[in-house]
Amino acid sequence: MSRLIVVSNRVPQPGAPSTGGLAVALRAALEAEGGIWMGWSGKTCPDDEDPGFTLHQNGAITWALSDLTERDLAEYYQGFANSALWPLFHYRLGLTEFARGDSAGYHRVNRLFAERLAGMVRPGDLTWVHDYHLLPLGSELRTRGISGRIGYFHHIPWPSPDVFLALPGAERLLQAMTAYDLIGFQTAVDAQNFEACLLRALPARRQGADMVCGTRRFRVGAFPISIDTAGFERRAAQAAGEPTLRRMRASLTGQRLLIGVDRLDYTKGIPERIGGFRRYLSDYPDQAGQVSFLQIAPRSRSDVEQYEALEREIATLAGQLAGEWGRLDWTPLRYVNRAFGQNVLAGLYRQADVALVTPLRDGMNLVAKEFVASQDPGNPGALVLSRFAGAVQELGNGAIVVNPYDQEAIAQAISRALAMPLPERQSRHTAMMRSLRANTVFDWCRTYLTALEGHEMGLEKLPA
Ligand code: F6P
């Protein structure tokens, strides 16, 4: 019987309940098909030891978790994946650090994963590789004799050739990616950029709906990821009674609430957003005391230098804003470096009048979608959304779309969002909900896997 094999750098804890939409959908697909979820265990070992590899069986799913040596982690994850590929894919050439050692470590870890996985794949299995940590994994699996279907989904943006080809070894990565049967992107623009890279750097050509390179024929397409829309609607409607949310509401004492929720990452445009809010206060000083901005930003990848620098920059900006505008009885910006569970987040989204989702570049941005799904349809909040988030393709019909680099534009958008009359908020919300109901994370999963296999798998157990 054919099984599904999912491979991603991060893997949810085998025993713990999944809350993120992606983890819920992939688990549901794995349970429907039976299969394996493979990735990094989150553990490291000394460089002179063999990284451990453990298998846990949980219902229909086998969790295959590999440790990494400390050197592997430094070169593959902190180095090549997060100091070279991540900034490059987000159009930040100035932040991109190329080191041959990191590239070698990245390919070494992909080989390690492939060696461990190859022994487990059976003929007829469908393998689905996720994200930029694992670009060459498909090719490493082919080298080890795996001939079944292998797909890859890229969760982050894919830049134009002029940016991508600045990466030393870019051609090697592109060549490796031709080992996949289906390469999925968040948006049509990402897919076009990828095809343009292939056409520019390899002897590749388009043939009908396929790309052809040497003996390989594969498909490239856009599969926008989404959320568990109904799940978020339900959570948000039920969250009001949560003690944390009641305390939050009481603390607002009638003020309007702006919300931002992001991993603390330089792609998210947090300094520019704080600058936009500061500009709003100086353009509309009568609003001081009337509006409060909650920015939730859990720390992320703190071992990577650029992230440490960003933490310091944002802390300084937040402090300056508080010092300049704060009053004894009003804090303009609540800046919180903690992560919250999905129930609390859904409730906070519903309490907020406006969400500021202004990344400088983002593959999709699920916060924008979660915020919309969490609104009370009778009195929905407004979404301010970056023109450089993938989500703008589906939510641009109802969001106030801004250039995230333009702090004056952010200030104006805040003012417009706060002043938006109820009928306009409702009609924008209805338009955005239409998109979110038409494409949930379960649809995303089903559509991708159906395209990879070429016909329906037994995915009928996924929620409709
Ligand atoms: O969406 C991009 C992504 O890198 C995912 O692959 C990842 O799980 C998430 O962001 C969080 O990043 P990290 O795993 O580096 O903490």
Coordinates of C-alpha atoms and ligand atoms in Angstrom, one line a residue:
M1 CA 0.0 0.0 0.0
S2 CA 1.3 3.5 -0.8
R3 CA 2.2 5.7 2.1
L4 CA 2.9 9.4 2.5
I5 CA 6.3 10.5 3.7
V6 CA 6.7 14.1 4.9
V7 CA 10.1 15.6 5.4
S8 CA 10.7 19.0 7.1
N9 CA 13.5 20.5 9.2
R10 CA 11.2 21.1 12.1
V11 CA 8.8 18.4 13.2
P12 CA 6.0 18.7 15.8
Q13 CA 6.6 16.8 19.0
P14 CA 5.3 13.3 18.3
G15 CA 3.1 13.1 21.4
A16 CA 2.0 16.7 21.6
P17 CA -1.2 17.9 20.0
S18 CA -0.6 20.0 16.8
T19 CA -2.1 23.4 16.9
G20 CA -0.6 25.1 13.8
G21 CA -2.7 24.7 10.7
L22 CA 0.1 23.2 8.7
A23 CA 0.9 20.6 11.3
V24 CA -2.8 19.7 11.7
A25 CA -3.2 19.3 7.9
L26 CA -0.1 17.3 7.4
R27 CA -0.9 15.0 10.4
A28 CA -4.4 14.5 9.0
A29 CA -3.0 13.6 5.6
L30 CA -0.4 11.2 7.2
E31 CA -3.1 9.6 9.3
A32 CA -5.4 9.2 6.2
E33 CA -2.6 7.5 4.2
G34 CA -0.4 6.1 6.9
G35 CA 3.2 7.2 6.7
I36 CA 6.4 8.8 8.1
W37 CA 7.2 12.3 9.2
M38 CA 10.9 12.8 9.2
G39 CA 13.0 15.7 10.4
W40 CA 15.4 17.1 12.9
S41 CA 14.8 16.0 16.5
G42 CA 15.7 19.4 17.9
K43 CA 18.7 17.8 19.7
T44 CA 22.4 18.1 19.0
C45 CA 25.4 15.9 19.9
P46 CA 29.1 16.6 20.1
D47 CA 30.9 16.7 16.7
D48 CA 32.8 13.4 17.3
E49 CA 29.6 11.4 17.9
D50 CA 27.2 9.8 15.4
P51 CA 24.0 11.8 15.5
G52 CA 21.2 9.6 17.0
F53 CA 18.2 8.5 14.9
T54 CA 15.0 7.5 16.6
L55 CA 11.7 6.1 15.4
H56 CA 8.4 6.5 17.3
Q57 CA 5.2 4.9 16.2
N58 CA 2.1 6.8 17.0
G59 CA -1.1 5.5 15.4
A60 CA -0.6 5.4 11.7
I61 CA 2.4 7.7 11.8
T62 CA 6.0 6.8 12.2
W63 CA 8.1 9.8 13.5
A64 CA 11.7 9.5 12.2
L65 CA 13.8 12.0 14.1
S66 CA 17.5 12.7 13.5
D67 CA 19.8 14.5 15.8
L68 CA 22.5 16.7 14.4
T69 CA 26.0 17.4 15.5
E70 CA 26.7 20.9 16.8
R71 CA 28.8 21.5 13.7
D72 CA 25.9 20.3 11.5
L73 CA 23.5 22.7 13.2
A74 CA 25.9 25.6 12.9
E75 CA 26.7 25.1 9.2
Y76 CA 23.4 23.7 7.9
Y77 CA 20.7 25.6 9.9
Q78 CA 22.3 28.7 11.4
G79 CA 24.7 29.0 8.5
F80 CA 23.6 28.1 5.0
A81 CA 19.8 27.9 5.6
N82 CA 19.4 31.0 7.8
S83 CA 22.4 33.2 7.0
A84 CA 22.5 32.6 3.2
L85 CA 19.3 31.2 1.8
W86 CA 16.8 32.9 4.1
P87 CA 18.0 36.5 3.5
L88 CA 18.6 35.8 -0.2
F89 CA 15.1 34.4 -0.7
H90 CA 13.7 37.5 1.0
Y91 CA 15.6 39.8 -1.4
R92 CA 18.1 40.9 1.3
L93 CA 21.4 40.5 -0.5
G94 CA 23.1 42.9 1.9
L95 CA 22.4 40.5 4.8
T96 CA 23.3 37.4 2.9
E97 CA 26.5 35.7 4.2
F98 CA 28.1 33.1 1.9
A99 CA 30.5 30.6 3.4
R100 CA 31.8 27.5 1.5
G101 CA 32.0 25.6 4.8
D102 CA 28.3 26.3 5.5
S103 CA 27.3 25.2 2.0
A104 CA 29.3 21.9 2.5
G105 CA 27.5 21.4 5.9
Y106 CA 24.1 22.0 4.3
H107 CA 24.7 19.4 1.6
R108 CA 26.2 17.0 4.2
V109 CA 23.0 17.2 6.4
N110 CA 20.8 16.7 3.3
R111 CA 22.9 13.5 2.5
L112 CA 22.5 12.4 6.1
F113 CA 18.7 12.8 6.0
A114 CA 18.6 11.0 2.6
E115 CA 20.7 8.1 3.8
R116 CA 18.4 7.6 6.8
L117 CA 15.2 8.0 4.8
A118 CA 16.2 5.9 1.8
G119 CA 16.2 2.7 3.9
M120 CA 12.6 3.4 4.9
V121 CA 10.9 4.4 1.6
R122 CA 9.0 1.6 -0.2
P123 CA 8.1 1.4 -3.9
G124 CA 4.8 3.4 -4.4
D125 CA 5.4 5.8 -1.5
L126 CA 4.9 9.4 -2.1
T127 CA 7.5 11.7 -0.5
W128 CA 6.8 15.4 0.2
V129 CA 9.8 17.6 1.1
H130 CA 9.2 21.0 2.8
D131 CA 11.2 24.2 2.6
Y132 CA 14.5 25.7 1.9
H133 CA 16.5 23.7 4.4
L134 CA 16.1 20.6 2.2
L135 CA 16.4 21.8 -1.4
P136 CA 18.8 19.0 -2.5
L137 CA 17.1 16.2 -0.6
G138 CA 15.1 14.9 -3.6
S139 CA 18.3 14.5 -5.6
E140 CA 20.1 12.8 -2.8
L141 CA 17.2 10.3 -2.6
R142 CA 17.3 9.7 -6.3
T143 CA 21.1 8.9 -6.0
R144 CA 20.1 6.3 -3.5
G145 CA 17.7 4.6 -5.9
I146 CA 14.4 6.1 -4.9
S147 CA 12.3 6.3 -8.1
G148 CA 8.8 7.0 -6.7
R149 CA 7.1 10.4 -6.7
I150 CA 8.9 13.1 -4.8
G151 CA 7.5 16.6 -4.4
Y152 CA 8.9 19.8 -2.9
F153 CA 7.0 22.7 -1.4
H154 CA 8.7 26.1 -0.9
H155 CA 7.2 28.0 2.0
I156 CA 9.0 31.2 1.5
P157 CA 9.4 33.6 -1.5
W158 CA 11.5 32.6 -4.6
P159 CA 13.3 35.7 -5.9
S160 CA 14.0 36.8 -9.5
P161 CA 17.1 35.3 -11.2
D162 CA 19.1 38.5 -10.7
V163 CA 18.9 37.9 -6.9
F164 CA 19.0 34.1 -6.8
L165 CA 22.0 33.7 -9.1
A166 CA 24.1 35.8 -6.7
L167 CA 24.3 32.7 -4.6
P168 CA 27.5 30.8 -5.1
G169 CA 26.4 27.2 -6.0
A170 CA 23.0 28.4 -7.3
E171 CA 23.3 26.2 -10.4
R172 CA 24.1 23.2 -8.3
L173 CA 20.9 23.7 -6.2
L174 CA 18.7 24.3 -9.2
Q175 CA 20.1 21.2 -10.9
A176 CA 19.4 19.2 -7.7
M177 CA 15.8 20.5 -7.7
T178 CA 15.1 18.9 -11.1
A179 CA 15.0 15.6 -9.2
Y180 CA 11.5 16.5 -7.9
D181 CA 8.3 15.6 -9.8
L182 CA 6.3 18.6 -8.5
I183 CA 7.8 21.9 -7.2
G184 CA 5.2 24.0 -5.4
F185 CA 5.3 27.7 -4.5
Q186 CA 3.1 30.1 -2.6
T187 CA 2.3 32.4 -5.5
A188 CA 2.4 32.4 -9.3
V189 CA 5.1 35.1 -9.1
D190 CA 7.4 32.8 -7.1
A191 CA 6.7 29.9 -9.6
Q192 CA 7.5 32.3 -12.5
N193 CA 10.7 33.4 -10.8
F194 CA 11.8 29.8 -10.3
E195 CA 11.1 28.9 -13.9
A196 CA 13.1 32.0 -15.0
C197 CA 16.0 30.8 -12.8
L198 CA 15.9 27.4 -14.5
L199 CA 15.7 28.8 -18.0
R200 CA 18.6 31.3 -17.3
A201 CA 21.0 29.0 -15.5
L202 CA 20.4 25.4 -16.8
P203 CA 19.8 23.9 -20.2
A204 CA 16.1 23.7 -19.2
R205 CA 13.0 24.3 -21.4
R206 CA 9.3 24.4 -21.1
Q207 CA 7.3 21.6 -22.8
G208 CA 3.5 22.1 -22.5
A209 CA 2.7 22.4 -18.8
D210 CA 6.0 20.7 -17.8
M211 CA 9.6 21.8 -17.4
V212 CA 12.2 19.5 -19.0
C213 CA 15.9 19.4 -18.1
G214 CA 18.1 16.6 -19.4
T215 CA 16.2 13.3 -18.6
R216 CA 14.0 15.0 -16.0
R217 CA 10.5 16.2 -16.6
F218 CA 8.7 17.9 -13.8
R219 CA 6.0 20.4 -13.0
V220 CA 6.1 23.8 -11.3
G221 CA 3.0 25.5 -9.8
A222 CA 1.5 27.8 -7.3
F223 CA -0.3 26.2 -4.3
P224 CA -1.1 29.0 -1.8
I225 CA -1.0 27.6 1.7
S226 CA -3.8 28.5 4.1
I227 CA -5.3 28.0 7.5
D228 CA -7.9 25.8 9.2
T229 CA -10.5 28.6 8.6
A230 CA -13.4 27.0 10.4
G231 CA -11.2 26.0 13.3
F232 CA -10.0 29.6 13.7
E233 CA -13.6 31.0 13.5
R234 CA -14.6 28.6 16.2
R235 CA -11.6 29.3 18.5
A236 CA -12.1 33.0 18.2
A237 CA -15.8 32.9 18.9
Q238 CA -15.1 30.7 22.0
A239 CA -12.1 32.6 23.3
A240 CA -13.7 35.6 24.9
G241 CA -14.1 33.9 28.3
E242 CA -10.4 33.1 28.6
P243 CA -9.0 34.9 31.7
T244 CA -6.0 36.3 29.8
L245 CA -8.3 37.9 27.3
R246 CA -10.6 39.3 29.9
R247 CA -7.7 40.9 31.7
M248 CA -6.4 42.2 28.3
R249 CA -9.8 43.7 27.5
A250 CA -10.1 45.3 31.0
S251 CA -6.6 46.9 30.6
L252 CA -7.6 48.6 27.4
T253 CA -10.1 50.9 29.2
G254 CA -11.9 51.9 26.0
Q255 CA -8.8 52.3 23.8
R256 CA -8.8 51.0 20.3
L257 CA -6.4 48.1 19.7
L258 CA -3.9 47.6 16.9
I259 CA -2.2 44.2 16.8
G260 CA 1.0 42.8 15.1
V261 CA 2.0 39.1 15.6
D262 CA 5.3 38.0 14.1
R263 CA 8.3 35.8 14.7
L264 CA 11.1 38.3 15.5
D265 CA 12.6 38.4 12.0
Y266 CA 14.0 41.1 9.9
T267 CA 11.7 40.1 7.0
K268 CA 8.6 41.1 9.1
G269 CA 9.2 44.9 8.9
I270 CA 8.7 45.4 12.7
P271 CA 11.0 48.5 13.0
E272 CA 9.2 50.1 10.0
R273 CA 5.8 49.3 11.5
I274 CA 6.8 50.9 14.9
G275 CA 8.0 53.9 12.9
G276 CA 4.6 54.0 11.1
F277 CA 2.8 53.9 14.4
R278 CA 5.1 56.7 15.7
R279 CA 4.3 58.7 12.6
Y280 CA 0.6 58.1 13.2
L281 CA 0.9 59.5 16.7
S282 CA 2.7 62.6 15.5
D283 CA 0.2 63.1 12.6
Y284 CA -2.8 62.6 14.9
P285 CA -1.7 63.7 18.3
D286 CA -5.3 63.8 19.6
Q287 CA -5.3 60.0 19.3
A288 CA -2.7 59.7 22.1
G289 CA -4.4 57.8 24.9
Q290 CA -7.1 56.5 22.5
V291 CA -5.1 53.8 20.7
S292 CA -2.8 51.0 21.9
F293 CA -0.5 48.9 19.7
L294 CA 0.2 45.4 20.8
Q295 CA 3.2 43.9 19.1
I296 CA 3.8 40.2 19.9
A297 CA 7.2 39.1 18.6
P298 CA 8.6 35.8 20.0
R299 CA 12.4 35.6 19.7
S300 CA 13.6 33.4 16.8
R301 CA 16.9 32.1 15.6
S302 CA 18.7 34.1 18.3
D303 CA 22.0 32.4 17.6
V304 CA 22.2 34.1 14.2
E305 CA 23.9 37.5 14.4
Q306 CA 21.4 39.5 12.3
Y307 CA 18.6 38.3 14.7
E308 CA 20.5 39.5 17.8
A309 CA 21.0 42.9 16.1
L310 CA 17.3 43.1 15.2
E311 CA 16.3 42.3 18.8
R312 CA 18.4 45.2 20.0
E313 CA 17.1 47.6 17.3
I314 CA 13.5 46.9 18.1
A315 CA 14.0 47.1 21.9
T316 CA 15.6 50.5 21.3
L317 CA 12.7 51.7 19.1
A318 CA 10.1 50.4 21.5
G319 CA 11.8 52.2 24.4
Q320 CA 12.1 55.4 22.5
L321 CA 8.4 55.4 21.6
A322 CA 7.4 54.6 25.2
G323 CA 9.6 57.4 26.5
E324 CA 8.4 59.9 23.9
W325 CA 4.7 59.2 24.0
G326 CA 3.9 57.3 27.1
R327 CA 1.8 58.7 29.9
L328 CA 1.3 57.7 33.5
D329 CA -2.0 56.1 32.6
W330 CA -1.3 55.0 28.9
T331 CA 1.3 52.9 27.2
P332 CA 1.2 53.4 23.4
L333 CA 3.1 50.2 22.5
R334 CA 2.9 46.9 24.4
Y335 CA 5.9 45.0 23.1
V336 CA 5.9 41.3 24.1
N337 CA 8.6 38.7 23.2
R338 CA 6.5 35.8 24.2
A339 CA 4.7 33.2 22.1
F340 CA 1.0 32.5 22.7
G341 CA -1.2 29.5 22.0
Q342 CA -3.7 29.6 19.1
N343 CA -6.7 30.0 21.4
V344 CA -5.3 33.2 23.0
L345 CA -4.2 34.5 19.6
A346 CA -7.6 33.9 18.1
G347 CA -9.2 35.9 20.9
L348 CA -6.6 38.7 20.7
Y349 CA -7.3 39.0 16.9
R350 CA -11.0 39.2 17.6
Q351 CA -10.5 42.0 20.2
A352 CA -8.3 44.0 17.9
D353 CA -9.7 46.8 15.7
V354 CA -6.9 46.6 13.2
A355 CA -4.1 44.1 12.3
L356 CA -0.8 45.5 11.0
V357 CA 0.7 42.7 8.8
T358 CA 3.4 44.6 7.1
P359 CA 6.3 42.3 6.2
L360 CA 9.0 43.6 3.9
R361 CA 8.7 40.2 2.1
D362 CA 6.8 37.1 3.1
G363 CA 6.0 33.8 1.3
M364 CA 2.4 33.9 2.5
N365 CA 1.8 35.2 6.0
L366 CA -0.8 33.2 7.9
V367 CA -1.3 35.8 10.6
A368 CA -3.2 37.9 8.0
K369 CA -5.5 34.9 7.3
E370 CA -5.9 34.0 11.0
F371 CA -6.8 37.6 11.8
V372 CA -9.5 37.7 9.2
A373 CA -11.0 34.3 10.2
S374 CA -11.1 35.4 13.8
Q375 CA -13.2 38.4 13.3
D376 CA -16.8 38.9 14.5
P377 CA -18.7 39.1 11.2
G378 CA -21.1 41.6 12.9
N379 CA -18.3 44.0 13.8
P380 CA -15.1 42.9 12.0
G381 CA -11.7 44.6 12.4
A382 CA -9.7 45.9 9.4
L383 CA -6.6 44.4 7.9
V384 CA -3.6 46.5 6.9
L385 CA -1.5 44.2 4.6
S386 CA 1.9 44.5 2.9
R387 CA 1.9 44.5 -0.9
F388 CA 4.9 42.1 -0.5
A389 CA 3.2 39.3 1.5
G390 CA 2.0 36.4 -0.6
A391 CA -1.4 36.7 1.2
V392 CA -2.1 39.8 -0.7
Q393 CA -3.0 37.6 -3.7
E394 CA -6.1 36.3 -1.9
L395 CA -6.8 39.1 0.6
G396 CA -6.0 42.1 -1.5
N397 CA -9.7 42.4 -2.2
G398 CA -10.5 43.3 1.4
A399 CA -7.3 44.6 3.0
I400 CA -5.9 48.1 3.0
V401 CA -2.7 47.3 1.0
V402 CA 0.4 49.3 1.9
N403 CA 4.0 49.6 0.9
P404 CA 5.7 48.4 4.2
Y405 CA 8.8 50.6 3.6
D406 CA 6.7 53.7 3.6
Q407 CA 6.1 54.8 7.2
E408 CA 3.8 57.7 6.2
A409 CA 1.7 55.2 4.2
I410 CA 1.4 52.9 7.3
A411 CA 0.4 55.9 9.4
Q412 CA -2.3 56.8 6.9
A413 CA -3.5 53.2 6.7
I414 CA -3.9 53.1 10.5
S415 CA -6.0 56.2 10.4
R416 CA -8.1 54.9 7.5
A417 CA -8.6 51.5 9.2
L418 CA -9.6 53.0 12.5
A419 CA -12.1 55.3 10.8
M420 CA -13.6 52.7 8.5
P421 CA -17.4 52.6 8.7
L422 CA -19.0 49.4 9.7
P423 CA -20.6 48.5 6.3
E424 CA -17.3 48.9 4.6
R425 CA -15.5 46.7 7.2
Q426 CA -18.2 44.1 6.7
S427 CA -18.1 44.0 3.0
R428 CA -14.3 43.8 3.0
H429 CA -14.4 41.0 5.6
T430 CA -17.0 39.1 3.6
A431 CA -14.8 39.3 0.5
M432 CA -11.8 38.0 2.4
M433 CA -13.7 35.2 4.1
R434 CA -14.9 34.0 0.7
S435 CA -11.2 33.5 -0.3
L436 CA -10.4 31.8 3.1
R437 CA -13.4 29.4 2.8
A438 CA -12.5 28.5 -0.8
N439 CA -9.0 27.5 0.1
T440 CA -8.3 26.1 3.5
V441 CA -5.1 24.3 4.6
F442 CA -6.8 21.0 4.0
D443 CA -7.6 22.1 0.4
W444 CA -4.0 23.1 0.0
C445 CA -2.8 19.7 1.2
R446 CA -5.3 17.8 -1.0
T447 CA -4.6 19.8 -4.1
Y448 CA -0.9 19.5 -3.8
L449 CA -0.9 15.8 -3.1
T450 CA -3.4 15.1 -5.9
A451 CA -1.2 17.0 -8.3
L452 CA 1.9 15.1 -7.1
E453 CA 0.3 11.7 -7.5
G454 CA -1.6 12.6 -10.6
H455 CA -4.8 11.2 -9.2
E456 CA -6.8 11.3 -6.0
M457 CA -5.2 9.7 -3.0
G458 CA -7.4 8.4 -0.1
L459 CA -7.5 11.8 1.4
E460 CA -11.3 11.8 1.9
K461 CA -10.6 11.9 5.7
L462 CA -9.3 15.4 5.5
P463 CA -11.9 18.0 6.6
A464 CA -13.9 19.4 3.6
Ligands
F6P1 O1 8.1 29.4 7.0 C1 9.4 29.4 7.1 C2 10.0 28.7 8.3 O2 11.4 28.7 8.2 C3 9.6 27.3 8.5 O3 10.2 26.4 7.7 C4 9.9 27.2 10.0 O4 9.4 26.1 10.6 C5 9.5 28.5 10.5 O5 9.7 29.4 9.5 C6 10.1 28.9 11.8 O6 11.5 29.0 11.7 P1 12.6 28.1 12.5 O7 12.2 26.7 12.3 O8 13.9 28.5 12.0 O9 12.4 28.5 13.9

